[in-house]
């Protein structure tokens, strides 16, 4: 609901209170409250125009609000870390649509003395509210000058009353400021409430030197890797590993396209080390996906079979914990620290006097066009060799080729004209979905078979083994149907229309 | 947004007190609630201290798209808003009758504000009228206060028969209202209703003086008597309803 805010000079607080008390507002006692602004690492609530506040006084209260949004309040027993910590109901459902698997993290924690002034009409109905926030300061983060704010909240249907409060405050010399108490604190502390979003895209120009463009893309990816590093170690939520893994894969794809652009002395060790890092993330991510998709896999089998599979889920959870422990060890290792330190140093520092490869100075647009055209050709050539009896590894290899192509388009996306890029990516995505479905089923069947052997050796119940059989069969059906669908999907991609949209895309940058 | 309606063919069974207390409970549970007072007596409007006034009266309310939003007022609970009633709603049936699809009209009026609220709670006048039919067309569930008398089952049967003849019917959630636990006959009737009627909710609202005090306090019971048995009963009743509606 509309709020007008004013910064109150320390010496003027009592005059301000007197002025609006005279109007009819009655202030309650001052209570010291701690307010924490909560959001996901990538600021999903902020992006949706919402604000989730956690207010602690005698109770823990969550307030979900926003501009022109009816505020929702919920009292909770524990501070929620993930959505499952909240009771089911509309409050959780609204958040779930935005937050998904992400953890709810404190962005900003402030302490203040809060007193609420209420204006009631003759019947006792509240018609305007003013909140005085005194002695506002940050509890974590940098020290800021303590300040006092007054927020005038419009009560829907009674706008004239809050307008009068605002007018009185202006009469005593206050000027409305554009942001509320929390936003002012965030600004003073230098906290960007938009959070961190792992985007592959950086500003590029077709005419810039290829080396410069590739370095800009790789530097942006290095920022994503670094941003998601600690969250992956701490297992804050599965998206950290997802984003880290994607940033590493994109880095590998760009490095794979960097021959004759980056100096070999830099490129060769980087390719080797990022391959090692990518390999270390695979098991943990596969198990994350398996557990995140668990209900989707098992629910269709029915309640009894899903219950019988509980021991499988337990083993998966144990393997996942082990895989994450191992991954955390890798990310904490000297080798990993050295890789990232050297890599970021090279990306940040001016180039030395080394002789540059032949394409380093060539226009970025031309280099990228050639790389994308080559990646497309690899995909087409590989896809045309896939038949009904082609081994699964070859299909998986084709999936990787498709991903590489997609990553190139995403990483160099700012070079490419928007409309043909979207048209082309739509075609590629349709093929990728089919390949992804096939590969996920393949990986999960293999994993399930190894778990079945493990459980069988420990004397698992017969009903569990039967349910594993059912689940394997179901996954196999998915795999078979994805495989059967492949020919049609690939034919759609391997078409004159795709070629036409790709040509339009590349012509625009190959100058 | 889920649309619930406190509804009964009979009058004086506790529809409005139920609407006010359930709106409060829904807000406590984290919902954004729109209470819509459809009763020309405007009792729900009175309870939340809002002036009984419908801009342009019943006719304009149902005729003009977007008119609902223009009539919304805040209550003292920041998560509960109300569309107040006034005496012009005595002509609501007539006004609805002048619209193209009267039995879908209330649903159509709620549609533009469906994103702003999690729950719309319609406090209905008694009887089976065109307004009731429009409520049935809009509601996901009817919350039916049922007083423990021997005629109650018959009244519920009348409602379910009517709904069966006019599909699609909302979920019907009857519950025992104004139960005087000192009276054995009432206890027996409620036990019988709970056992025999499908969907009859397990929570009974007592006939308590604290409920009558709502008229003086003009607040939900949980605000002025949070530890009373009646406040606790409404909390449980909301739990029963949400378990059924959001199942």
Short mmCIF file of N, CA, C and O in Angstrom, two decimals, chain A residues 182-259:
data_model
loop_
_atom_site.label_atom_id
_atom_site.label_comp_id
_atom_site.label_asym_id
_atom_site.label_seq_id
_atom_site.Cartn_x
_atom_site.Cartn_y
_atom_site.Cartn_z
N UNK A 182 14.26 0.66 5.25
CA UNK A 182 15.11 -0.46 4.86
C UNK A 182 15.96 -0.10 3.64
O UNK A 182 17.15 -0.41 3.58
N UNK A 183 15.33 0.55 2.67
CA UNK A 183 16.07 0.91 1.46
C UNK A 183 17.17 1.91 1.77
O UNK A 183 18.27 1.83 1.21
N UNK A 184 16.89 2.85 2.69
CA UNK A 184 17.91 3.83 3.06
C UNK A 184 19.10 3.14 3.73
O UNK A 184 20.25 3.50 3.50
N UNK A 185 18.79 2.15 4.57
CA UNK A 185 19.87 1.40 5.22
C UNK A 185 20.70 0.65 4.19
O UNK A 185 21.92 0.62 4.26
N UNK A 186 19.99 0.01 3.24
CA UNK A 186 20.70 -0.76 2.21
C UNK A 186 21.62 0.16 1.42
O UNK A 186 22.77 -0.18 1.15
N UNK A 187 21.10 1.32 1.09
CA UNK A 187 21.89 2.28 0.31
C UNK A 187 23.12 2.73 1.11
O UNK A 187 24.23 2.74 0.59
N UNK A 188 22.89 3.04 2.39
CA UNK A 188 24.00 3.51 3.23
C UNK A 188 25.06 2.42 3.40
O UNK A 188 26.25 2.70 3.49
N UNK A 189 24.60 1.18 3.42
CA UNK A 189 25.55 0.07 3.62
C UNK A 189 26.13 -0.43 2.30
O UNK A 189 26.97 -1.33 2.29
N UNK A 190 25.68 0.13 1.19
CA UNK A 190 26.18 -0.29 -0.12
C UNK A 190 25.71 -1.67 -0.51
O UNK A 190 26.41 -2.40 -1.22
N UNK A 191 24.53 -2.06 -0.04
CA UNK A 191 23.99 -3.39 -0.38
C UNK A 191 23.03 -3.27 -1.55
O UNK A 191 22.09 -2.47 -1.51
N UNK A 192 23.30 -4.05 -2.59
CA UNK A 192 22.42 -4.05 -3.76
C UNK A 192 21.32 -5.09 -3.52
O UNK A 192 21.59 -6.30 -3.51
N UNK A 193 20.10 -4.62 -3.33
CA UNK A 193 19.01 -5.55 -3.00
C UNK A 193 18.61 -6.41 -4.20
O UNK A 193 17.84 -7.36 -4.04
N UNK A 194 19.13 -6.09 -5.37
CA UNK A 194 18.82 -6.92 -6.55
C UNK A 194 19.51 -8.28 -6.48
O UNK A 194 19.16 -9.19 -7.22
N UNK A 195 20.49 -8.42 -5.56
CA UNK A 195 21.17 -9.71 -5.42
C UNK A 195 22.11 -9.98 -6.57
O UNK A 195 22.36 -9.13 -7.42
N UNK A 196 22.62 -11.21 -6.59
CA UNK A 196 23.56 -11.58 -7.65
C UNK A 196 22.88 -12.54 -8.62
O UNK A 196 22.36 -13.57 -8.22
N UNK A 197 22.89 -12.19 -9.89
CA UNK A 197 22.33 -13.08 -10.90
C UNK A 197 23.46 -13.52 -11.83
O UNK A 197 24.21 -12.69 -12.34
N UNK A 198 23.56 -14.85 -12.00
CA UNK A 198 24.59 -15.38 -12.88
C UNK A 198 24.12 -15.23 -14.32
O UNK A 198 23.37 -16.05 -14.82
N UNK A 199 24.57 -14.15 -14.96
CA UNK A 199 24.19 -13.96 -16.36
C UNK A 199 25.41 -14.20 -17.23
O UNK A 199 26.52 -13.81 -16.89
N UNK A 200 25.19 -14.86 -18.35
CA UNK A 200 26.31 -15.16 -19.25
C UNK A 200 26.63 -13.95 -20.12
O UNK A 200 27.70 -13.88 -20.71
N UNK A 201 25.70 -13.03 -20.20
CA UNK A 201 25.83 -11.95 -21.19
C UNK A 201 26.60 -10.76 -20.65
O UNK A 201 26.36 -10.31 -19.53
N UNK A 202 27.54 -10.25 -21.47
CA UNK A 202 28.25 -9.01 -21.15
C UNK A 202 28.19 -8.11 -22.39
O UNK A 202 28.04 -8.62 -23.51
N UNK A 203 28.33 -6.81 -22.20
CA UNK A 203 28.30 -5.94 -23.39
C UNK A 203 29.50 -6.20 -24.30
O UNK A 203 30.65 -6.21 -23.84
N UNK A 204 29.24 -6.45 -25.57
CA UNK A 204 30.29 -6.74 -26.55
C UNK A 204 29.97 -6.00 -27.84
O UNK A 204 28.81 -5.64 -28.08
N UNK A 205 31.00 -5.80 -28.68
CA UNK A 205 30.77 -5.18 -29.99
C UNK A 205 31.46 -6.02 -31.05
O UNK A 205 32.57 -6.52 -30.81
N UNK A 206 30.81 -6.21 -32.21
CA UNK A 206 31.40 -7.09 -33.23
C UNK A 206 32.79 -6.63 -33.68
O UNK A 206 33.63 -7.43 -34.04
N UNK A 207 33.04 -5.31 -33.59
CA UNK A 207 34.30 -4.81 -34.10
C UNK A 207 35.45 -4.87 -33.11
O UNK A 207 36.60 -4.60 -33.47
N UNK A 208 35.19 -5.20 -31.88
CA UNK A 208 36.28 -5.22 -30.89
C UNK A 208 37.21 -6.40 -31.15
O UNK A 208 36.83 -7.36 -31.83
N UNK A 209 38.42 -6.32 -30.62
CA UNK A 209 39.39 -7.40 -30.85
C UNK A 209 38.87 -8.68 -30.19
O UNK A 209 38.30 -8.64 -29.10
N UNK A 210 39.09 -9.80 -30.87
CA UNK A 210 38.58 -11.07 -30.36
C UNK A 210 39.10 -11.37 -28.96
O UNK A 210 38.34 -11.78 -28.08
N UNK A 211 40.38 -11.12 -28.75
CA UNK A 211 40.95 -11.42 -27.43
C UNK A 211 40.24 -10.62 -26.35
O UNK A 211 39.90 -11.16 -25.29
N UNK A 212 40.00 -9.35 -26.64
CA UNK A 212 39.34 -8.49 -25.66
C UNK A 212 37.93 -9.01 -25.34
O UNK A 212 37.51 -9.08 -24.18
N UNK A 213 37.20 -9.42 -26.39
CA UNK A 213 35.84 -9.93 -26.21
C UNK A 213 35.83 -11.23 -25.43
O UNK A 213 35.02 -11.41 -24.51
N UNK A 214 36.74 -12.14 -25.79
CA UNK A 214 36.78 -13.42 -25.09
C UNK A 214 37.15 -13.23 -23.62
O UNK A 214 36.61 -13.89 -22.73
N UNK A 215 38.08 -12.32 -23.39
CA UNK A 215 38.47 -12.05 -21.99
C UNK A 215 37.29 -11.47 -21.19
O UNK A 215 37.08 -11.83 -20.02
N UNK A 216 36.51 -10.61 -21.82
CA UNK A 216 35.35 -10.02 -21.12
C UNK A 216 34.33 -11.10 -20.75
O UNK A 216 33.80 -11.13 -19.64
N UNK A 217 34.10 -12.02 -21.70
CA UNK A 217 33.14 -13.10 -21.44
C UNK A 217 33.67 -14.00 -20.32
O UNK A 217 32.94 -14.35 -19.38
N UNK A 218 34.94 -14.36 -20.41
CA UNK A 218 35.52 -15.26 -19.41
C UNK A 218 35.59 -14.59 -18.03
O UNK A 218 35.38 -15.25 -17.01
N UNK A 219 35.85 -13.29 -18.02
CA UNK A 219 35.90 -12.58 -16.74
C UNK A 219 34.52 -12.56 -16.08
O UNK A 219 34.39 -12.76 -14.87
N UNK A 220 33.50 -12.37 -16.89
CA UNK A 220 32.13 -12.38 -16.36
C UNK A 220 31.79 -13.77 -15.79
O UNK A 220 31.19 -13.89 -14.72
N UNK A 221 32.21 -14.81 -16.49
CA UNK A 221 31.95 -16.17 -16.00
C UNK A 221 32.74 -16.44 -14.72
O UNK A 221 32.25 -17.12 -13.81
N UNK A 222 33.93 -15.89 -14.64
CA UNK A 222 34.75 -16.08 -13.43
C UNK A 222 34.07 -15.43 -12.23
O UNK A 222 34.13 -15.96 -11.11
N UNK A 223 33.40 -14.31 -12.47
CA UNK A 223 32.66 -13.65 -11.38
C UNK A 223 31.53 -14.57 -10.90
O UNK A 223 31.30 -14.74 -9.70
N UNK A 224 30.84 -15.21 -11.85
CA UNK A 224 29.77 -16.15 -11.47
C UNK A 224 30.31 -17.33 -10.69
O UNK A 224 29.70 -17.77 -9.71
N UNK A 225 31.44 -17.85 -11.14
CA UNK A 225 32.03 -19.00 -10.43
C UNK A 225 32.36 -18.58 -9.00
O UNK A 225 31.99 -19.27 -8.04
N UNK A 226 33.02 -17.43 -8.86
CA UNK A 226 33.42 -16.98 -7.53
C UNK A 226 32.20 -16.71 -6.65
O UNK A 226 32.19 -17.05 -5.47
N UNK A 227 31.15 -16.13 -7.22
CA UNK A 227 29.97 -15.77 -6.44
C UNK A 227 29.26 -17.00 -5.88
O UNK A 227 28.65 -16.96 -4.81
N UNK A 228 29.34 -18.10 -6.61
CA UNK A 228 28.62 -19.31 -6.19
C UNK A 228 29.50 -20.32 -5.46
O UNK A 228 29.03 -21.39 -5.08
N UNK A 229 30.76 -19.98 -5.31
CA UNK A 229 31.76 -20.90 -4.74
C UNK A 229 31.42 -21.28 -3.29
O UNK A 229 31.23 -22.44 -2.97
N UNK A 230 31.34 -20.26 -2.41
CA UNK A 230 31.16 -20.54 -0.99
C UNK A 230 29.77 -21.14 -0.72
O UNK A 230 29.63 -22.03 0.12
N UNK A 231 28.77 -20.67 -1.45
CA UNK A 231 27.42 -21.23 -1.28
C UNK A 231 27.36 -22.70 -1.63
O UNK A 231 26.59 -23.47 -1.06
N UNK A 232 28.21 -23.10 -2.59
CA UNK A 232 28.28 -24.52 -2.95
C UNK A 232 28.95 -25.31 -1.82
O UNK A 232 28.45 -26.37 -1.42
N UNK A 233 30.02 -24.78 -1.30
CA UNK A 233 30.72 -25.46 -0.19
C UNK A 233 29.77 -25.59 1.00
O UNK A 233 29.66 -26.66 1.60
N UNK A 234 29.07 -24.51 1.31
CA UNK A 234 28.18 -24.51 2.49
C UNK A 234 26.84 -25.19 2.22
O UNK A 234 26.01 -25.29 3.13
N UNK A 235 26.60 -25.59 0.97
CA UNK A 235 25.33 -26.24 0.58
C UNK A 235 24.13 -25.40 1.00
O UNK A 235 23.17 -25.90 1.60
N UNK A 236 24.21 -24.12 0.71
CA UNK A 236 23.11 -23.22 1.11
C UNK A 236 21.83 -23.61 0.38
O UNK A 236 20.77 -23.71 0.99
N UNK A 237 21.91 -23.78 -0.91
CA UNK A 237 20.79 -24.36 -1.67
C UNK A 237 21.36 -24.94 -2.96
O UNK A 237 22.50 -24.64 -3.34
N UNK A 238 20.59 -25.81 -3.64
CA UNK A 238 21.15 -26.52 -4.82
C UNK A 238 21.47 -25.60 -6.00
O UNK A 238 22.21 -25.99 -6.88
N UNK A 239 20.91 -24.39 -5.99
CA UNK A 239 21.13 -23.49 -7.13
C UNK A 239 22.57 -22.99 -7.17
O UNK A 239 23.07 -22.65 -8.24
N UNK A 240 23.23 -22.92 -6.02
CA UNK A 240 24.63 -22.47 -6.01
C UNK A 240 25.48 -23.42 -6.86
O UNK A 240 26.24 -22.98 -7.72
N UNK A 241 25.35 -24.73 -6.60
CA UNK A 241 26.14 -25.69 -7.38
C UNK A 241 25.70 -25.65 -8.84
O UNK A 241 26.55 -25.71 -9.75
N UNK A 242 24.40 -25.55 -9.07
CA UNK A 242 23.90 -25.48 -10.45
C UNK A 242 24.57 -24.32 -11.19
O UNK A 242 25.12 -24.49 -12.27
N UNK A 243 24.55 -23.14 -10.56
CA UNK A 243 25.09 -21.95 -11.24
C UNK A 243 26.61 -22.03 -11.37
O UNK A 243 27.18 -21.59 -12.37
N UNK A 244 27.25 -22.60 -10.35
CA UNK A 244 28.71 -22.77 -10.42
C UNK A 244 29.06 -23.70 -11.58
O UNK A 244 29.94 -23.42 -12.40
N UNK A 245 28.33 -24.79 -11.64
CA UNK A 245 28.59 -25.80 -12.68
C UNK A 245 28.36 -25.23 -14.09
O UNK A 245 29.14 -25.45 -15.00
N UNK A 246 27.27 -24.49 -14.22
CA UNK A 246 26.98 -23.89 -15.53
C UNK A 246 28.08 -22.90 -15.91
O UNK A 246 28.55 -22.87 -17.05
N UNK A 247 28.51 -22.08 -14.93
CA UNK A 247 29.56 -21.08 -15.23
C UNK A 247 30.86 -21.78 -15.62
O UNK A 247 31.57 -21.32 -16.52
N UNK A 248 31.16 -22.89 -14.97
CA UNK A 248 32.38 -23.65 -15.31
C UNK A 248 32.23 -24.26 -16.70
O UNK A 248 33.16 -24.20 -17.53
N UNK A 249 31.08 -24.81 -16.98
CA UNK A 249 30.86 -25.41 -18.31
C UNK A 249 30.93 -24.36 -19.42
O UNK A 249 31.49 -24.61 -20.47
N UNK A 250 30.33 -23.21 -19.15
CA UNK A 250 30.39 -22.14 -20.15
C UNK A 250 31.84 -21.72 -20.37
O UNK A 250 32.27 -21.48 -21.50
N UNK A 251 32.57 -21.63 -19.25
CA UNK A 251 33.99 -21.27 -19.35
C UNK A 251 34.71 -22.29 -20.24
O UNK A 251 35.49 -21.92 -21.13
N UNK A 252 34.44 -23.57 -20.02
CA UNK A 252 35.10 -24.61 -20.82
C UNK A 252 34.72 -24.48 -22.30
O UNK A 252 35.55 -24.66 -23.18
N UNK A 253 33.44 -24.17 -22.54
CA UNK A 253 33.00 -24.02 -23.93
C UNK A 253 33.72 -22.85 -24.60
O UNK A 253 34.22 -22.96 -25.73
N UNK A 254 33.80 -21.73 -23.88
CA UNK A 254 34.47 -20.55 -24.46
C UNK A 254 35.96 -20.84 -24.64
O UNK A 254 36.55 -20.48 -25.67
N UNK A 255 36.54 -21.54 -23.67
CA UNK A 255 37.96 -21.90 -23.82
C UNK A 255 38.14 -22.81 -25.04
O UNK A 255 39.11 -22.68 -25.79
N UNK A 256 37.19 -23.73 -25.22
CA UNK A 256 37.25 -24.65 -26.37
C UNK A 256 37.18 -23.90 -27.69
O UNK A 256 37.66 -24.39 -28.71
N UNK A 257 36.59 -22.72 -27.67
CA UNK A 257 36.48 -21.91 -28.90
C UNK A 257 37.57 -20.85 -28.97
O UNK A 257 37.53 -19.97 -29.83
N UNK A 258 38.54 -20.92 -28.04
CA UNK A 258 39.51 -19.82 -27.92
C UNK A 258 40.85 -20.09 -28.60
O UNK A 258 41.77 -19.31 -28.46
N UNK A 259 40.93 -21.23 -29.29
CA UNK A 259 42.19 -21.54 -29.97
C UNK A 259 42.48 -20.43 -30.99
O UNK A 259 41.57 -19.97 -31.67
#
